[in-house]
XYZ file of C-alpha atoms in Angstrom:
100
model
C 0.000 0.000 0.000
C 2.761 2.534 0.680
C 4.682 1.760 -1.884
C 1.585 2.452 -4.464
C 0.953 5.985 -2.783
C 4.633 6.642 -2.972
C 4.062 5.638 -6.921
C 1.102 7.529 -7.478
C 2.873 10.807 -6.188
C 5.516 11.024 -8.713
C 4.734 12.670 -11.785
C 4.801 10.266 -14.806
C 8.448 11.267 -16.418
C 10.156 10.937 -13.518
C 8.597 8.036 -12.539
C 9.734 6.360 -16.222
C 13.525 8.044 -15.484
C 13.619 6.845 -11.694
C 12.361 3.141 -13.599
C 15.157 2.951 -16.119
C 17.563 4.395 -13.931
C 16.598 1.662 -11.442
C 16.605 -1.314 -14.050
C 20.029 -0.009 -15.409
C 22.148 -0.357 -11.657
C 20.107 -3.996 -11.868
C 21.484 -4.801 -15.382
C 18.304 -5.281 -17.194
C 16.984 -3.944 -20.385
C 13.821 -1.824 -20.693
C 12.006 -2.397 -23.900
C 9.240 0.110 -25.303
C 5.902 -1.234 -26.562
C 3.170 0.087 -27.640
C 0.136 -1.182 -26.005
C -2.269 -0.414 -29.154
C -4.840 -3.111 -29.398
C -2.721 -4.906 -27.397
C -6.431 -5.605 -25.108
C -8.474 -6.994 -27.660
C -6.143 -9.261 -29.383
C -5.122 -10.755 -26.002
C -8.495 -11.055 -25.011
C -9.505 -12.323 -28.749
C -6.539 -14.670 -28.941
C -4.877 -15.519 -25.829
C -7.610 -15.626 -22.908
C -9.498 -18.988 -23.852
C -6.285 -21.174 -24.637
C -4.332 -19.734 -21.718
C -7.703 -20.775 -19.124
C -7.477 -23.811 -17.060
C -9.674 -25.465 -14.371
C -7.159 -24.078 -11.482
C -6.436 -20.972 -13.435
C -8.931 -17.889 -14.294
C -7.570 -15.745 -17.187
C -8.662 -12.063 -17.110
C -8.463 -9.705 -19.988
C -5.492 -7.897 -18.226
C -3.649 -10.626 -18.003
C -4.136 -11.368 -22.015
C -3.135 -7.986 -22.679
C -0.021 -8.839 -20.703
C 0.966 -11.816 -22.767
C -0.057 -9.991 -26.079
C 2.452 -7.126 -24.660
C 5.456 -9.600 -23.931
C 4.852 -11.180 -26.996
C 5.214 -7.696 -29.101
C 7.854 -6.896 -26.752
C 10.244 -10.304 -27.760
C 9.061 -9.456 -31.627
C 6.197 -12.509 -31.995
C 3.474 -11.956 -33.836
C 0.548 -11.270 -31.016
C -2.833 -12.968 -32.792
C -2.941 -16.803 -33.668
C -3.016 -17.647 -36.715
C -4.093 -20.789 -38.241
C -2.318 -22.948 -41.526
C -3.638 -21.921 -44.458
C -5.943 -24.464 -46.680
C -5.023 -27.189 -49.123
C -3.746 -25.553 -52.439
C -6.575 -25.296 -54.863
C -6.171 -25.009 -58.777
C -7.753 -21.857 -58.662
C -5.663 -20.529 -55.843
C -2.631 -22.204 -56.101
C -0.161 -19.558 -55.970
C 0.208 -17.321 -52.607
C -2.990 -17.845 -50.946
C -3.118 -15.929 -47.560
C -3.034 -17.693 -43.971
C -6.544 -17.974 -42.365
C -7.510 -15.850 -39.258
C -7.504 -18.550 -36.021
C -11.136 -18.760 -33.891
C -11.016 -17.822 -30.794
């Protein structure tokens, strides 16, 4: 609880500086996303197959795994193998969106 009031105090650029300055003396890297979308496609195609019995997935926590996965340079929605060639569509046909 303190250390969430002490967060909310600090105006947002410092608190970015006062992150990176912290994850530099800890040797980690800092990588910028942007978080565009990043709700609906992790909702859309990460909350179902990431559920288990024991495990409740929340839209949040889809966005998170749509973020890390932009953030590592993986594509963030599923996408399924595209059909059979066909003779009229033999040449370049385009991969299939996944169901959710």
């Amino acid at each position: 609880k303190r250390f969430r009031q002490l967060i909310s105090g600090i105006p947002t650029g410092k608190l970015k500086a006062r992150l990176v300055s912290m994850a530099a003396e800890m040797d980690l890297s800092i990588v910028a996303v942007d978080p565009a979308y990043t709700s609906m496609w992790g909702n859309q195609h990460w909350r179902k197959p990431m559920r288990t019995p024991h495990r409740k997935m929340s839209r949040h926590d889809a966005a998170g795994i749509a973020i890390g996965r932009r953030a590592l340079g993986h594509p963030i929605r599923r996408r399924t193998a595209p059909p059979p060639q066909h003779q009229s569509d033999a040449a370049g046909h385009r991969t299939v969106q996944a169901r959710p």
